[in-house]
Coordinates of C-alpha atoms in Angstrom, one line a residue:
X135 CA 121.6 75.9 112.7
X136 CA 118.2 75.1 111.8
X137 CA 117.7 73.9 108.2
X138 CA 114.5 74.8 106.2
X139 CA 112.3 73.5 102.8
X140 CA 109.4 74.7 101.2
X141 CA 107.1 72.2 100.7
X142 CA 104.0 73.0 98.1
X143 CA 100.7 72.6 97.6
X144 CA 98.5 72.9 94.6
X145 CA 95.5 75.3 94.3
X146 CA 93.3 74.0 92.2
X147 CA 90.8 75.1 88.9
X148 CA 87.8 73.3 89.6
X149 CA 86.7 73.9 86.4
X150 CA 89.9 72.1 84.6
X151 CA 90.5 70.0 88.0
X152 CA 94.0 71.0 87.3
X153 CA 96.8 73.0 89.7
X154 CA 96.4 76.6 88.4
X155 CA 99.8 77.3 91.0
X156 CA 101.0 75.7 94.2
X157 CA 101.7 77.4 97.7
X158 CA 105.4 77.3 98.8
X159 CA 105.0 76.2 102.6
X160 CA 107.7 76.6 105.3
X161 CA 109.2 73.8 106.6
X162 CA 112.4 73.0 109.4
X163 CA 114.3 70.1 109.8
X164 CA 113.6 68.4 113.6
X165 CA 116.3 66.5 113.8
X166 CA 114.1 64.4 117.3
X167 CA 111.3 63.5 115.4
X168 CA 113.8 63.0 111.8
X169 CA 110.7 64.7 109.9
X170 CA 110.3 68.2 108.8
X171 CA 107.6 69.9 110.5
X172 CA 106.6 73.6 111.0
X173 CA 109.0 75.8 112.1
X174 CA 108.7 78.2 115.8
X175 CA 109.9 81.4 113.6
X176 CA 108.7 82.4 109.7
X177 CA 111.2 85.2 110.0
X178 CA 113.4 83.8 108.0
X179 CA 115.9 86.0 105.7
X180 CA 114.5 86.6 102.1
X181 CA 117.6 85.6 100.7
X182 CA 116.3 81.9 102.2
X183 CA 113.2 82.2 100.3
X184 CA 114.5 82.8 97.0
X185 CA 117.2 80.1 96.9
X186 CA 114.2 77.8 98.1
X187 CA 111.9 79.1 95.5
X188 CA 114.5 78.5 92.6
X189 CA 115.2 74.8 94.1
X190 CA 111.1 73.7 94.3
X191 CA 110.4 75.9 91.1
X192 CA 112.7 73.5 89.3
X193 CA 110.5 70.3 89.9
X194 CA 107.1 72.3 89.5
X195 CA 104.9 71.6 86.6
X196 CA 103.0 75.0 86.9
X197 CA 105.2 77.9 87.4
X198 CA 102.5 80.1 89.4
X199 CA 104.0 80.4 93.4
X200 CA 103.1 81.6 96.4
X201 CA 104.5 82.4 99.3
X202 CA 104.1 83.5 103.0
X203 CA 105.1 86.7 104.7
X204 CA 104.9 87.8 108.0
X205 CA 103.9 91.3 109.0
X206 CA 107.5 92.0 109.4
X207 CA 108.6 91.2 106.8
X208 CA 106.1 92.8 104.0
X209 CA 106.9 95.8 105.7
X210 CA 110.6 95.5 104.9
X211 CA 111.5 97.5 101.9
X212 CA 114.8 95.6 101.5
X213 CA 112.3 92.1 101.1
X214 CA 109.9 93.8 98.9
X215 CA 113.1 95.2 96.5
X216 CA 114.7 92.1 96.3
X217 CA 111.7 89.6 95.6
X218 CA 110.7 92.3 92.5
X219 CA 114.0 91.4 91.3
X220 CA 113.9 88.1 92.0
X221 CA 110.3 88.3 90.2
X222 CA 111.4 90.1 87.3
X223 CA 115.1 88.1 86.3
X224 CA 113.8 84.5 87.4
X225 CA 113.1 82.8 84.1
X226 CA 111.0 79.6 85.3
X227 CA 109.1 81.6 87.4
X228 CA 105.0 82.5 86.0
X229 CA 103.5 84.7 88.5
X230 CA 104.4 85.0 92.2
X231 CA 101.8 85.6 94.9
X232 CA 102.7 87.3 98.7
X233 CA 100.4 85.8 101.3
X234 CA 99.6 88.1 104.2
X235 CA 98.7 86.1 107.4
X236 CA 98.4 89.2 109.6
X237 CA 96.4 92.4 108.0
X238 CA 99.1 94.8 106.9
X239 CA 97.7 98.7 107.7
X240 CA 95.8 99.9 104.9
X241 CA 98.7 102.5 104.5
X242 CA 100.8 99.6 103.9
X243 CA 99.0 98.1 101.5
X244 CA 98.2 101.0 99.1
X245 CA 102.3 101.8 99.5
X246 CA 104.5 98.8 100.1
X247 CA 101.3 96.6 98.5
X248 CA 101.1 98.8 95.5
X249 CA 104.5 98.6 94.3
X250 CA 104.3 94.9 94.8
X251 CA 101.5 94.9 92.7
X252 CA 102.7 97.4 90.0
X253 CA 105.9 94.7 89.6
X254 CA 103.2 92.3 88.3
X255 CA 103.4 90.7 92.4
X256 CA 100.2 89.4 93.6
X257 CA 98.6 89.9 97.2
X258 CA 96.8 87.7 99.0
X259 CA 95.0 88.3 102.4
X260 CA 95.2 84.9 103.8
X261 CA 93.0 83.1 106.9
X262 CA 89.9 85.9 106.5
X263 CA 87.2 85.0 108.6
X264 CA 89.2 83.2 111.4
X265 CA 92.7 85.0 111.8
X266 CA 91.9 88.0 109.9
X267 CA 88.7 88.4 110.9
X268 CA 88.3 91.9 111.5
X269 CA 85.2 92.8 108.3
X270 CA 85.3 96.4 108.5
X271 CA 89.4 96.4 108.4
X272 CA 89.4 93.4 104.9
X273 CA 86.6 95.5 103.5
X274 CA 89.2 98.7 103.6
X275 CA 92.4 96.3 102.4
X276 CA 90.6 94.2 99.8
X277 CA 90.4 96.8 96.8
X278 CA 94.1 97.0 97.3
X279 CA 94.8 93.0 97.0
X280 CA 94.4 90.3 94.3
X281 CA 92.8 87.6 96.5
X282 CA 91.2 86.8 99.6
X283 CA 91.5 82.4 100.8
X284 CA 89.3 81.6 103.7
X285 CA 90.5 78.5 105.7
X286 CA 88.0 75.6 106.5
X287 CA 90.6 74.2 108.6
X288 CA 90.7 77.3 110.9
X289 CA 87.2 76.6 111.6
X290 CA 87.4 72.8 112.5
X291 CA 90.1 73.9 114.5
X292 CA 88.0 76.5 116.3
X293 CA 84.8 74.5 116.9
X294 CA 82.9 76.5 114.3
X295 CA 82.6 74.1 111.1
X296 CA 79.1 74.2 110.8
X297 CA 78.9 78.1 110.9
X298 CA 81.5 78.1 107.4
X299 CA 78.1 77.3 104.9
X300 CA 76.6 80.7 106.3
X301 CA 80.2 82.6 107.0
X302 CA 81.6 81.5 103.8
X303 CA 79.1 84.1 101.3
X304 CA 79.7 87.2 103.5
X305 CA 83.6 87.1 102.8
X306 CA 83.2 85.2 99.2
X307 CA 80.4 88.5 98.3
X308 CA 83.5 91.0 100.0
X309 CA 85.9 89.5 97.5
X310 CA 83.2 89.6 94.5
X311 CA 82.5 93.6 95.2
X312 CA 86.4 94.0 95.3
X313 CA 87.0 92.5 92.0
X314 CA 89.4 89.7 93.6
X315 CA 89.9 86.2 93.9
X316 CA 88.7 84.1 95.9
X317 CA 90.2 80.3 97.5
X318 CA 88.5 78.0 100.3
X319 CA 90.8 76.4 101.7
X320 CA 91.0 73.4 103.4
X321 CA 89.3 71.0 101.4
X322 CA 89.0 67.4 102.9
X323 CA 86.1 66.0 101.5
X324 CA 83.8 65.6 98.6
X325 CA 81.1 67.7 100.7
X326 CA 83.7 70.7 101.1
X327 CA 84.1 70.6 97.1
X328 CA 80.3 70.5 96.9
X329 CA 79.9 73.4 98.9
X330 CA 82.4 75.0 97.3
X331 CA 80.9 74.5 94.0
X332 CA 77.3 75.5 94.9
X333 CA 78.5 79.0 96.4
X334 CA 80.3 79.4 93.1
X335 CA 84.1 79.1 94.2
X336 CA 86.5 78.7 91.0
X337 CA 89.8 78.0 93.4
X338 CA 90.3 75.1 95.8
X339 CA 92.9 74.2 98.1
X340 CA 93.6 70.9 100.5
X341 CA 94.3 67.6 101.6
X342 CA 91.4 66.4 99.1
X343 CA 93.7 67.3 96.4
X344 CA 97.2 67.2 97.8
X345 CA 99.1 67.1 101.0
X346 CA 102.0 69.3 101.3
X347 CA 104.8 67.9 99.8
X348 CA 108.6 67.9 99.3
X349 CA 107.5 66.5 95.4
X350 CA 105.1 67.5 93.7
X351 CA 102.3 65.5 93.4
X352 CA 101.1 63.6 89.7
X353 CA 97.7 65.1 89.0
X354 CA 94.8 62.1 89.4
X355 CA 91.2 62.6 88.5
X356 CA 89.7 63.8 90.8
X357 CA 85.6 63.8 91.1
X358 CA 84.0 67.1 91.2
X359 CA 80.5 68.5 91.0

């Protein structure tokens, strides 16, 4: 039986330099290495993810969550009835976020997404511009969603860093037209939150912050632009 956690990690204001949420990653126990690492299979039941979410959610000092779904399982009308009534009765919960890591159809989205959304559940399109990077198919979903996050570490992993300063506006203008959100990801470095700050992105996310963690982190000060 495999045993699994959500670690978190804070998305940050870079205005306040403060967590504005955190993002509930999976975790499973390897009992070999005695360290949690990332787990083979996401599908996980949703009864999983809610008794996780109420354990972490008691340690957190900013209610705001999100969490990860696979294509499966936003499709699932059982996992979408039972997180709106985890999302509506859970009283040290502030908003909840769905992160999509695989582009849902668009009928999904304006179905399935929109009663998510008319709960007072957020959507996320997670990884555009590297796993979700078809343009033409975000450009049809984002109207539908809350925020796009665009991963700096998916392009280090891919060889492509020093394409993100010129990628980055393209996806981060997408989002602006759509009236959404907008995260980078994957900040490392004082340069990432330079950058990030001089294409005028509010929400930050990465090891320059915080690591993903079992605790949650104390907030430090943190130099910013």
């Amino acid at each position: 039986m495999i045993t699994y956690t959500y670690f978190t990690q804070a998305i940050v204001d870079s205005t306040t330099q403060e967590p504005a949420g955190y993002e509930m990653l999976l975790r499973a126990w390897n009992a070999e290495q005695n360290a949690w690492l990332l787990p083979h299979d996401f599908e996980i039941t949703v009864k999983m993810q809610m008794r996780m979410m109420r354990h972490v959610l008691r340690n957190l000092p900013n209610k705001n969550v999100s969490i990860n779904l696979t294509a499966k399982q936003f499709a699932a009308q059982d996992t979408m009835q039972q997180l709106i009534t985890f999302a509506s009765r859970a009283r040290d919960l502030g908003n909840l976020t769905v992160e999509l890591t695989q582009a849902p159809t668009l009928e999904e989205v304006q179905t399935i997404g929109q009663q998510y959304r008319e709960a007072g559940i957020g959507l996320a399109l997670d990884d555009v511009g590297t796993d979700l990077d078809d343009f033409e198919l975000i450009k049809q979903l984002a109207p539908h969603v809350d925020m796009m996050k665009y991963a700096l570490q998916n392009t280090r992993d891919l060889g492509r860093e020093a394409e993100a300063p010129t990628d980055i506006p393209r996806w981060k203008q997408l989002a602006d037209d759509s009236g959404v959100d907008f995260t980078l990801e994957g900040i490392e470095s004082f340069k990432d939150v330079q950058l990030a700050h001089h294409l005028g992105i509010n929400w930050l996310q990465g090891f320059y912050f915080s690591r993903p963690a079992e605790k949650v982190q104390t907030s430090q000060d943190i130099p910013l632009p």
